[in-house]
Every structure is written in structure tokens, then in C-alpha cells.
Amino acid sequence: MTTTVTLTGTGVPHPDAARAGAGVLISCDDIHLQVDAGRSTTMRLAQAGVGPHELAALLITHLHSDHVTDVADLVLTRWVQDHLHRTGPLPVVAPDGRAPAFVANLLDAFAYDVEVRVRHVQEGPPEVAGHWFATPDVPKEVWRSSCGRVVAEAVRVRHEPVEDAVAYRVTTPDGVVVVSGDTRVCDEVADLARGADVVVHEACRASALADAVRGTRFETIFSYHADTVALGEMAQRIGIPHLVLTHLIPAPRTPEQEAEYEEDLRRGGYRGRVTVGRDLAVVTVGGPA
């Protein structure tokens, strides 16, 4: 078996042709888990050679728009193609609370399209198989593949004022992958990530840009994202062997700017392997970047 991690989107709410909205694909042979589905996720999956019909589940970390704008596209595309693949509704795993209502209302804007397609082509309306869980304060299993080879756990993270934000820990026969979602550096993610082989973590150059953003709205935004220096300290303290940075604030435009992210981690004391994320970058669990 081989487990791979593909960054389907490394961007933020501001559009960037090189960086789709937040998303991470974890694949173990024929089991594909998509974590979050920001802008253009469906297209990035196509570039990665994975269709919506091949997803075992979509795991949602939280309901910020840049993490969920492409959920509708995944659901509708899977539905339109169901006559070819017969894979049925998309399983969506997310914290209980506001997620069920979000999913229930997801396709309201497409009511006419659904009506026309059902009348002429489709056998029935699109459906989502919701798997909701109470947001746990300690890691808890929230999903398991039918074969039992792949397990996902979740824990609450610190992304206030957003409610019910979580990180995921995915265990496969090859190793462990943790995806932080959006959060400041916190003990909850540290505990979840202990013993992981690869940690995909959001990254914000808050320390480096503190003077530039002081007194602006960005100072508030930075307060609930993960400072790269603090992230480096945490990653070294708990022994993360490979740290993959995504949701990059600000988006690096040059190799020199990418290097600044790694320099921040080193300033925090981190000595492990670093991948500064680009869309469609692939990491093999237990193997080279």
C-alpha cells in the first residue's frame, strides 16, 4: 500500500490563479479522503486524477467560505456522473452544530437545474450522506473506511470566533497524516499530531509582519491563524518529522518568499523536513517530498 498527500488548494479567500481554495487529498490505494473543498477543488482533483465519484468521504474542518465553496460542485458533479459510476451520495463528515443546516441548504440555489435534470436525465435529486459528530475536546474517531484500513479522528482546534473548527488525524497502514484546518498554534493540535508522519498545517507569517499589520484588520485575522515561528517551536517540541505548510498568509510569489516561511520555522527551532505548499504538491507518507 502507498499513502499520498496531495495539496488540492493552498490559498486563502483572495483569488489566486496559482492557489485554489483550501483542500488536502489523502489517498491510500483506492481510498480517497478529501479534507475541505475550497474554490476549484473539483478541478484540482481532476488534475490529480481523482474524480468526485472516487471520494470515500469529504471531511470538513469548519465552515469558513474558503474551505467549503466547492462542496456544491463536488456534490453536483458526483450526482451528474452517477449514471456512469453508481457511487451514490457523497459522504460528508463534519462537526455537528451548523454543518447539517449548511449541507441541507447547499443546493437550494440549484433547484431549477436539479428539477430539469431529474425531469429529463437523472433518476432522482442529488443527496449527501451526512456523518455528524459532536466536536470533541480530545481526539475521537469520526470515520472509518468500510474495509477498516483507514481511520479518521478529529479534535477541536482554536480558530475562534469560528465555532466547531476541528483538525483531523488520518491513520492508514503506511502511517499517520494530520491536517490542522484553520487554527492558531495550540495544544490540541500538538496532542493530535504526536507520532504523526506528516502534518499539513496552515501558516501565517504573523511575527514577521506584526509591525506592518498593527492596528489593521489583518492584526485580528492573524490572531486566529498559526504563526510560523510558534509553529516551528511546536513541531520541534513534539517531534514532527515532516511539516507541510498550506493556507499561506501571505501567499509567496517567489522562491525567496517561500524560503522565508522555512526560515521562520527554523527560527522557532524546527529541524525536520519542510515543504512549503504549492497546489498539487504530493508527499508520500514515509517517503520523500
CSV table of C-alpha atoms in Angstrom, one decimal:
chain,number,residue,atom,x,y,z
A,1,MET,CA,0.0,0.0,0.0
A,2,THR,CA,1.1,3.6,-0.6
A,3,THR,CA,-0.4,6.6,1.1
A,4,THR,CA,0.0,10.0,-0.6
A,5,VAL,CA,-1.0,13.5,0.5
A,6,THR,CA,-1.9,15.9,-2.4
A,7,LEU,CA,-2.4,19.6,-1.7
A,8,THR,CA,-5.5,20.5,-3.8
A,9,GLY,CA,-5.5,24.1,-2.6
A,10,THR,CA,-3.0,26.2,-0.7
A,11,GLY,CA,-4.8,29.6,-1.0
A,12,VAL,CA,-6.9,31.9,1.1
A,13,PRO,CA,-10.1,33.8,0.4
A,14,HIS,CA,-8.4,36.2,-2.0
A,15,PRO,CA,-8.4,34.7,-5.6
A,16,ASP,CA,-5.0,33.5,-6.8
A,17,ALA,CA,-4.8,31.6,-10.1
A,18,ALA,CA,-1.9,29.5,-8.8
A,19,ARG,CA,-3.6,28.7,-5.5
A,20,ALA,CA,-7.0,27.1,-5.2
A,21,GLY,CA,-9.1,27.2,-2.1
A,22,ALA,CA,-8.1,25.1,1.0
A,23,GLY,CA,-8.1,21.4,0.5
A,24,VAL,CA,-6.0,18.3,1.1
A,25,LEU,CA,-6.4,14.9,-0.6
A,26,ILE,CA,-5.3,11.8,1.3
A,27,SER,CA,-5.1,8.6,-0.7
A,28,CYS,CA,-4.4,5.1,0.4
A,29,ASP,CA,-4.7,2.9,-2.7
A,30,ASP,CA,-8.4,3.2,-3.8
A,31,ILE,CA,-9.5,5.0,-0.6
A,32,HIS,CA,-9.5,8.8,-1.2
A,33,LEU,CA,-10.4,11.3,1.6
A,34,GLN,CA,-10.8,15.0,0.7
A,35,VAL,CA,-10.3,17.4,3.6
A,36,ASP,CA,-12.1,20.6,2.9
A,37,ALA,CA,-13.3,21.8,-0.5
A,38,GLY,CA,-12.4,25.4,-1.2
A,39,ARG,CA,-12.5,27.2,-4.5
A,40,SER,CA,-11.7,25.0,-7.6
A,41,THR,CA,-11.3,21.8,-5.6
A,42,THR,CA,-13.1,19.7,-8.2
A,43,MET,CA,-10.8,20.9,-10.9
A,44,ARG,CA,-7.7,20.3,-8.8
A,45,LEU,CA,-8.9,16.8,-8.1
A,46,ALA,CA,-9.3,16.3,-11.9
A,47,GLN,CA,-5.7,17.4,-12.3
A,48,ALA,CA,-4.7,14.9,-9.7
A,49,GLY,CA,-6.6,12.1,-11.5
A,50,VAL,CA,-9.3,11.6,-8.9
A,51,GLY,CA,-13.0,12.1,-9.7
A,52,PRO,CA,-15.7,13.1,-7.3
A,53,HIS,CA,-17.1,9.6,-7.7
A,54,GLU,CA,-13.9,8.2,-6.2
A,55,LEU,CA,-14.1,10.0,-2.9
A,56,ALA,CA,-14.8,7.8,0.1
A,57,ALA,CA,-15.7,10.9,2.1
A,58,LEU,CA,-15.3,14.7,2.4
A,59,LEU,CA,-14.1,15.8,5.8
A,60,ILE,CA,-14.9,19.4,6.6
A,61,THR,CA,-12.8,21.3,9.2
A,62,HIS,CA,-15.0,24.3,9.6
A,63,LEU,CA,-17.5,26.4,7.6
A,64,HIS,CA,-15.4,29.4,6.6
A,65,SER,CA,-16.3,30.0,2.9
A,66,ASP,CA,-12.8,29.5,1.6
A,67,HIS,CA,-12.9,25.9,2.9
A,68,VAL,CA,-16.4,25.0,1.6
A,69,THR,CA,-17.2,26.9,-1.6
A,70,ASP,CA,-16.7,23.9,-3.8
A,71,VAL,CA,-18.7,21.4,-1.8
A,72,ALA,CA,-21.7,22.1,-4.1
A,73,ASP,CA,-19.6,21.4,-7.1
A,74,LEU,CA,-18.4,18.1,-5.7
A,75,VAL,CA,-21.9,17.0,-4.8
A,76,LEU,CA,-23.5,18.1,-8.1
A,77,THR,CA,-20.7,16.6,-10.3
A,78,ARG,CA,-20.8,13.3,-8.4
A,79,TRP,CA,-24.6,13.3,-8.9
A,80,VAL,CA,-24.4,14.1,-12.7
A,81,GLN,CA,-21.9,11.3,-13.2
A,82,ASP,CA,-23.7,8.8,-11.1
A,83,HIS,CA,-25.2,7.1,-14.1
A,84,LEU,CA,-21.7,6.2,-15.1
A,85,HIS,CA,-20.2,5.2,-11.7
A,86,ARG,CA,-23.2,4.3,-9.4
A,87,THR,CA,-21.3,5.6,-6.3
A,88,GLY,CA,-24.3,7.2,-4.7
A,89,PRO,CA,-24.4,10.3,-2.3
A,90,LEU,CA,-21.2,11.9,-1.2
A,91,PRO,CA,-20.4,11.1,2.4
A,92,VAL,CA,-19.7,14.4,4.3
A,93,VAL,CA,-18.1,14.2,7.7
A,94,ALA,CA,-18.2,17.4,9.8
A,95,PRO,CA,-18.8,18.7,13.3
A,96,ASP,CA,-22.4,18.8,14.4
A,97,GLY,CA,-23.9,22.2,15.0
A,98,ARG,CA,-24.2,24.4,11.9
A,99,ALA,CA,-22.9,21.8,9.4
A,100,PRO,CA,-26.1,19.9,8.9
A,101,ALA,CA,-28.0,23.1,8.0
A,102,PHE,CA,-25.2,24.1,5.7
A,103,VAL,CA,-25.4,20.8,3.8
A,104,ALA,CA,-29.2,20.8,3.9
A,105,ASN,CA,-29.3,24.2,2.2
A,106,LEU,CA,-26.3,23.6,0.0
A,107,LEU,CA,-28.2,23.0,-3.3
A,108,ASP,CA,-31.1,25.5,-2.8
A,109,ALA,CA,-29.7,27.8,-5.5
A,110,PHE,CA,-29.6,24.9,-8.0
A,111,ALA,CA,-33.2,23.9,-7.5
A,112,TYR,CA,-34.2,24.7,-11.1
A,113,ASP,CA,-31.1,22.8,-12.5
A,114,VAL,CA,-32.0,19.8,-10.4
A,115,GLU,CA,-35.6,19.9,-11.4
A,116,VAL,CA,-34.8,20.0,-15.1
A,117,ARG,CA,-32.2,17.2,-14.9
A,118,VAL,CA,-34.5,15.0,-12.9
A,119,ARG,CA,-37.2,15.5,-15.4
A,120,HIS,CA,-35.1,14.6,-18.3
A,121,VAL,CA,-31.9,12.7,-17.3
A,122,GLN,CA,-31.3,12.0,-13.6
A,123,GLU,CA,-33.1,9.2,-11.7
A,124,GLY,CA,-33.6,11.4,-8.6
A,125,PRO,CA,-32.2,14.6,-6.9
A,126,PRO,CA,-28.7,14.8,-5.5
A,127,GLU,CA,-28.1,13.6,-2.0
A,128,VAL,CA,-25.5,14.0,0.7
A,129,ALA,CA,-24.8,11.3,3.3
A,130,GLY,CA,-24.1,13.4,6.4
A,131,HIS,CA,-21.9,12.0,9.2
A,132,TRP,CA,-22.1,14.5,12.0
A,133,PHE,CA,-20.2,14.3,15.3
A,134,ALA,CA,-20.1,16.4,18.5
A,135,THR,CA,-17.0,18.5,18.4
A,136,PRO,CA,-14.5,16.6,20.7
A,137,ASP,CA,-12.1,18.2,23.1
A,138,VAL,CA,-9.9,15.1,22.9
A,139,PRO,CA,-9.2,13.1,19.8
A,140,LYS,CA,-12.1,10.9,18.8
A,141,GLU,CA,-12.7,8.5,15.9
A,142,VAL,CA,-15.2,10.1,13.4
A,143,TRP,CA,-14.9,8.0,10.3
A,144,ARG,CA,-13.6,4.5,9.3
A,145,SER,CA,-13.4,3.0,5.8
A,146,SER,CA,-15.6,0.0,5.2
A,147,CYS,CA,-12.5,-2.2,5.0
A,148,GLY,CA,-11.2,-0.8,8.3
A,149,ARG,CA,-7.8,0.1,6.8
A,150,VAL,CA,-8.2,3.9,7.1
A,151,VAL,CA,-9.4,5.7,10.2
A,152,ALA,CA,-10.0,9.5,10.8
A,153,GLU,CA,-10.0,11.1,14.2
A,154,ALA,CA,-10.9,14.7,15.0
A,155,VAL,CA,-10.3,17.2,17.8
A,156,ARG,CA,-11.4,20.8,18.4
A,157,VAL,CA,-8.9,23.5,17.4
A,158,ARG,CA,-8.5,27.2,18.3
A,159,HIS,CA,-10.0,29.2,15.5
A,160,GLU,CA,-12.2,31.5,17.5
A,161,PRO,CA,-14.6,33.2,16.8
A,162,VAL,CA,-15.4,30.3,14.4
A,163,GLU,CA,-17.4,27.7,16.2
A,164,ASP,CA,-16.8,23.9,15.8
A,165,ALA,CA,-13.5,24.0,14.0
A,166,VAL,CA,-11.5,20.8,14.0
A,167,ALA,CA,-8.3,19.2,12.9
A,168,TYR,CA,-8.2,15.6,11.5
A,169,ARG,CA,-5.8,12.7,12.1
A,170,VAL,CA,-5.9,10.1,9.4
A,171,THR,CA,-4.3,6.7,10.0
A,172,THR,CA,-3.5,4.3,7.2
A,173,PRO,CA,-1.4,1.1,7.0
A,174,ASP,CA,1.5,3.4,5.9
A,175,GLY,CA,1.4,5.9,8.7
A,176,VAL,CA,-0.4,9.0,10.1
A,177,VAL,CA,-1.3,12.3,8.4
A,178,VAL,CA,-2.6,15.2,10.4
A,179,VAL,CA,-4.4,18.2,8.8
A,180,SER,CA,-4.8,21.2,11.0
A,181,GLY,CA,-7.6,23.1,9.3
A,182,ASP,CA,-7.5,26.8,10.4
A,183,THR,CA,-6.2,27.4,13.9
A,184,ARG,CA,-3.7,29.2,15.8
A,185,VAL,CA,-0.9,27.1,17.3
A,186,CYS,CA,-2.4,25.2,20.1
A,187,ASP,CA,-2.0,22.2,22.5
A,188,GLU,CA,-5.0,20.5,20.8
A,189,VAL,CA,-3.2,20.1,17.5
A,190,ALA,CA,0.1,19.3,19.3
A,191,ASP,CA,-1.6,16.4,21.1
A,192,LEU,CA,-3.3,15.2,17.9
A,193,ALA,CA,0.0,15.4,15.9
A,194,ARG,CA,2.2,13.4,18.3
A,195,GLY,CA,3.6,10.4,16.4
A,196,ALA,CA,2.3,11.6,13.0
A,197,ASP,CA,4.5,11.1,9.9
A,198,VAL,CA,3.2,14.2,8.0
A,199,VAL,CA,1.5,17.2,9.4
A,200,VAL,CA,-0.2,19.6,7.0
A,201,HIS,CA,-0.6,22.9,8.9
A,202,GLU,CA,-1.8,26.3,8.0
A,203,ALA,CA,0.9,29.0,8.2
A,204,CYS,CA,0.8,32.8,8.8
A,205,ARG,CA,3.9,34.9,9.0
A,206,ALA,CA,2.4,36.8,11.9
A,207,SER,CA,5.6,37.5,13.8
A,208,ALA,CA,7.4,38.8,10.7
A,209,LEU,CA,4.6,41.1,9.7
A,210,ALA,CA,3.4,42.2,13.1
A,211,ASP,CA,4.6,45.8,12.6
A,212,ALA,CA,3.1,46.1,9.2
A,213,VAL,CA,-0.4,44.9,10.2
A,214,ARG,CA,-0.6,46.6,13.7
A,215,GLY,CA,-3.8,48.5,14.0
A,216,THR,CA,-5.4,47.0,10.9
A,217,ARG,CA,-8.0,44.3,10.4
A,218,PHE,CA,-5.2,41.9,9.5
A,219,GLU,CA,-3.9,42.0,13.1
A,220,THR,CA,-7.2,40.5,14.1
A,221,ILE,CA,-7.1,37.9,11.3
A,222,PHE,CA,-3.6,36.9,12.2
A,223,SER,CA,-4.6,36.4,15.8
A,224,TYR,CA,-6.6,33.2,14.9
A,225,HIS,CA,-4.1,31.7,12.5
A,226,ALA,CA,-0.8,29.8,13.1
A,227,ASP,CA,2.3,32.0,13.5
A,228,THR,CA,5.1,30.3,11.6
A,229,VAL,CA,7.7,30.9,14.4
A,230,ALA,CA,5.4,29.4,17.1
A,231,LEU,CA,4.6,26.5,14.7
A,232,GLY,CA,8.3,25.7,14.3
A,233,GLU,CA,8.6,25.6,18.1
A,234,MET,CA,5.7,23.3,18.5
A,235,ALA,CA,6.7,21.0,15.6
A,236,GLN,CA,10.2,20.6,17.1
A,237,ARG,CA,8.9,20.0,20.6
A,238,ILE,CA,6.6,17.2,19.6
A,239,GLY,CA,9.0,15.7,17.1
A,240,ILE,CA,7.1,16.1,13.8
A,241,PRO,CA,9.3,14.6,11.1
A,242,HIS,CA,7.7,16.4,8.1
A,243,LEU,CA,5.8,19.6,8.2
A,244,VAL,CA,3.8,20.7,5.1
A,245,LEU,CA,2.7,24.3,5.1
A,246,THR,CA,-0.6,25.4,3.4
A,247,HIS,CA,-3.2,28.2,3.6
A,248,LEU,CA,-0.2,30.5,3.3
A,249,ILE,CA,-0.6,34.1,4.6
A,250,PRO,CA,0.7,36.0,2.7
A,251,ALA,CA,0.9,33.9,-0.5
A,252,PRO,CA,4.6,33.6,-1.5
A,253,ARG,CA,5.3,34.7,-5.1
A,254,THR,CA,8.9,33.8,-5.4
A,255,PRO,CA,11.3,31.0,-4.2
A,256,GLU,CA,12.8,33.6,-1.9
A,257,GLN,CA,9.4,34.3,-0.3
A,258,GLU,CA,8.8,30.6,0.1
A,259,ALA,CA,12.2,30.3,1.8
A,260,GLU,CA,11.1,32.9,4.4
A,261,TYR,CA,8.4,30.5,5.6
A,262,GLU,CA,11.1,27.9,6.3
A,263,GLU,CA,13.3,30.4,7.9
A,264,ASP,CA,10.5,31.3,10.3
A,265,LEU,CA,10.2,27.6,11.3
A,266,ARG,CA,13.9,27.3,11.8
A,267,ARG,CA,13.8,30.5,14.0
A,268,GLY,CA,11.3,28.6,16.1
A,269,GLY,CA,13.8,25.8,16.5
A,270,TYR,CA,12.3,23.3,14.0
A,271,ARG,CA,14.9,20.9,12.4
A,272,GLY,CA,12.7,18.5,10.5
A,273,ARG,CA,11.7,18.3,6.8
A,274,VAL,CA,9.7,21.3,5.4
A,275,THR,CA,7.5,21.5,2.4
A,276,VAL,CA,6.2,25.0,1.6
A,277,GLY,CA,3.0,24.1,-0.2
A,278,ARG,CA,2.1,24.6,-3.8
A,279,ASP,CA,-1.1,23.4,-5.4
A,280,LEU,CA,-0.8,19.7,-6.5
A,281,ALA,CA,2.3,19.1,-4.5
A,282,VAL,CA,2.4,15.4,-3.5
A,283,VAL,CA,4.0,13.9,-0.4
A,284,THR,CA,4.4,10.2,0.2
A,285,VAL,CA,3.8,9.1,3.7
A,286,GLY,CA,7.1,7.6,4.9
A,287,GLY,CA,8.8,8.7,1.7
A,288,PRO,CA,10.4,11.8,0.1
A,289,ALA,CA,8.5,15.0,-0.6
